[in-house]
C-alpha cells in the first residue's frame, strides 16, 4: 500500500477512468491517501465521476512518472464515506488548493471513497510487472 500511495502522491496527477453507459470517461485525479488500511480518493457528489461510480463502481486509474514504471490501479469504489477527520482535512486542503470551493472539510458535496477488490499493477517497458493487492 505504501508504494502505491508514494507513487500516486509524487506525480502531479494521474488519470481516473469510469464508464457512462458504454462510453469510457477519463479525468485527472490528484488526491490519494491511506486511511484505516484502505486506499482513499476524493471527489464531489455533484461531479459526473461520482454519478458514474454510483451506477457502476468499477474503475481504473493510471499514472506515470518519467523514468519509472507506470501504475494501473483497478478496483471498485466503495462510496461509503467513513474516512478519518485527518484525511478529510487533508483532502479538503488539497482540493481547495486546486481551486475548488467547499464550505469546509465537512461540506456534504466533498466526499471520499475507498477502493475495494483492488489491485495495483506496476509495470515496466521491459515487460516486467508487480501486482500489489489493495
Short mmCIF file of C-alpha atoms in Angstrom, two decimals:
data_model
loop_
_atom_site.label_atom_id
_atom_site.label_comp_id
_atom_site.label_asym_id
_atom_site.label_seq_id
_atom_site.Cartn_x
_atom_site.Cartn_y
_atom_site.Cartn_z
CA UNK A 1 0.00 0.00 0.00
CA UNK A 2 2.78 2.45 0.91
CA UNK A 3 4.36 2.06 -2.52
CA UNK A 4 1.05 2.83 -4.24
CA UNK A 5 0.42 5.92 -2.08
CA UNK A 6 4.00 7.12 -2.60
CA UNK A 7 3.70 6.71 -6.36
CA UNK A 8 0.34 8.49 -6.66
CA UNK A 9 1.28 11.36 -4.36
CA UNK A 10 4.60 12.04 -6.07
CA UNK A 11 3.20 12.79 -9.52
CA UNK A 12 1.12 15.90 -10.20
CA UNK A 13 -1.90 13.94 -11.46
CA UNK A 14 -2.96 10.57 -12.77
CA UNK A 15 -5.98 9.58 -14.80
CA UNK A 16 -9.13 8.04 -13.36
CA UNK A 17 -11.47 6.15 -15.70
CA UNK A 18 -15.13 5.24 -15.23
CA UNK A 19 -17.94 4.30 -17.60
CA UNK A 20 -21.07 6.19 -18.50
CA UNK A 21 -23.26 3.60 -20.17
CA UNK A 22 -20.96 2.09 -22.78
CA UNK A 23 -18.74 5.20 -23.04
CA UNK A 24 -15.45 5.36 -21.10
CA UNK A 25 -14.85 8.63 -19.22
CA UNK A 26 -11.41 9.74 -18.05
CA UNK A 27 -10.33 12.70 -15.97
CA UNK A 28 -7.28 13.74 -13.93
CA UNK A 29 -7.21 12.98 -10.21
CA UNK A 30 -4.55 14.01 -7.73
CA UNK A 31 -5.56 13.10 -4.17
CA UNK A 32 -4.83 9.70 -2.67
CA UNK A 33 -4.41 8.67 0.96
CA UNK A 34 -4.21 5.59 3.12
CA UNK A 35 -6.65 5.52 5.99
CA UNK A 36 -7.61 2.50 8.07
CA UNK A 37 -5.68 0.18 5.77
CA UNK A 38 -7.61 1.33 2.69
CA UNK A 39 -6.73 3.46 -0.32
CA UNK A 40 -8.95 6.56 -0.49
CA UNK A 41 -9.68 9.11 -3.21
CA UNK A 42 -11.87 12.19 -3.03
CA UNK A 43 -14.27 13.97 -5.34
CA UNK A 44 -17.57 15.84 -5.09
CA UNK A 45 -21.08 14.42 -5.10
CA UNK A 46 -22.10 16.92 -7.78
CA UNK A 47 -19.47 15.72 -10.28
CA UNK A 48 -20.10 13.30 -13.14
CA UNK A 49 -17.46 10.90 -11.79
CA UNK A 50 -19.49 10.38 -8.61
CA UNK A 51 -22.72 9.73 -10.52
CA UNK A 52 -20.86 7.29 -12.78
CA UNK A 53 -19.42 5.43 -9.78
CA UNK A 54 -22.90 5.18 -8.25
CA UNK A 55 -24.12 3.50 -11.45
CA UNK A 56 -21.03 1.31 -11.92
CA UNK A 57 -18.40 1.31 -9.16
CA UNK A 58 -15.68 -0.29 -11.30
CA UNK A 59 -12.78 1.98 -12.23
CA UNK A 60 -9.18 2.10 -13.38
CA UNK A 61 -6.60 4.74 -12.63
CA UNK A 62 -3.25 5.06 -14.36
CA UNK A 63 -0.23 7.26 -13.90
CA UNK A 64 3.37 7.52 -14.99
CA UNK A 65 6.45 9.27 -13.70
CA UNK A 66 9.19 9.78 -16.34
CA UNK A 67 11.99 7.29 -15.92
CA UNK A 68 9.90 4.95 -13.79
CA UNK A 69 7.44 2.12 -14.41
CA UNK A 70 3.79 3.11 -14.74
CA UNK A 71 1.00 2.23 -12.34
CA UNK A 72 -2.52 0.98 -13.00
CA UNK A 73 -4.97 0.72 -10.10
CA UNK A 74 -8.08 -1.38 -10.74
CA UNK A 75 -10.95 -1.83 -8.33
CA UNK A 76 -14.41 -0.87 -7.22
CA UNK A 77 -15.34 2.34 -5.45
CA UNK A 78 -16.87 1.90 -2.01
CA UNK A 79 -18.83 5.14 -1.75
CA UNK A 80 -19.44 4.82 1.99
CA UNK A 81 -17.56 7.89 3.26
CA UNK A 82 -16.08 6.81 6.59
CA UNK A 83 -12.68 8.46 6.22
CA UNK A 84 -10.98 9.90 9.31
CA UNK A 85 -11.15 13.59 10.13
CA UNK A 86 -7.41 13.96 9.44
CA UNK A 87 -7.76 12.55 5.92
CA UNK A 88 -10.90 14.63 5.36
CA UNK A 89 -8.98 17.79 6.25
CA UNK A 90 -6.03 16.77 4.04
CA UNK A 91 -8.38 16.13 1.11
CA UNK A 92 -10.21 19.41 1.67
CA UNK A 93 -6.93 21.34 1.73
CA UNK A 94 -5.72 19.53 -1.39
CA UNK A 95 -8.91 20.18 -3.35
CA UNK A 96 -9.20 23.83 -2.33
CA UNK A 97 -5.52 24.21 -3.25
CA UNK A 98 -6.53 23.19 -6.77
CA UNK A 99 -9.13 25.97 -6.85
CA UNK A 100 -12.24 24.02 -5.88
CA UNK A 101 -14.51 25.68 -3.34
CA UNK A 102 -16.13 23.97 -0.39
CA UNK A 103 -17.63 25.30 2.84
CA UNK A 104 -15.08 23.38 4.88
CA UNK A 105 -13.92 19.78 5.19
CA UNK A 106 -17.42 18.64 6.19
CA UNK A 107 -19.18 20.20 3.20
CA UNK A 108 -21.65 17.50 2.12
CA UNK A 109 -20.52 17.84 -1.52
CA UNK A 110 -16.94 16.80 -0.64
CA UNK A 111 -16.85 13.03 -0.47
CA UNK A 112 -14.27 10.30 -0.09
CA UNK A 113 -14.41 6.77 -1.43
CA UNK A 114 -12.22 3.78 -0.76
CA UNK A 115 -11.04 1.02 -3.05
CA UNK A 116 -12.41 -2.48 -2.63
CA UNK A 117 -11.35 -5.59 -4.55
CA UNK A 118 -8.40 -3.52 -5.70
CA UNK A 119 -5.04 -4.28 -7.20
CA UNK A 120 -2.21 -2.06 -8.33
CA UNK A 121 -0.03 -3.17 -11.18
CA UNK A 122 3.38 -1.57 -11.51
CA UNK A 123 4.67 -2.34 -15.00
CA UNK A 124 7.84 -1.50 -16.88
CA UNK A 125 8.66 -1.16 -20.56
CA UNK A 126 10.73 -4.37 -20.35
CA UNK A 127 7.51 -6.33 -19.75
CA UNK A 128 8.06 -6.90 -16.05
CA UNK A 129 5.24 -6.17 -13.65
CA UNK A 130 4.38 -6.49 -10.00
CA UNK A 131 0.90 -6.84 -8.52
CA UNK A 132 0.03 -5.26 -5.18
CA UNK A 133 -3.26 -6.29 -3.62
CA UNK A 134 -5.12 -3.44 -2.03
#
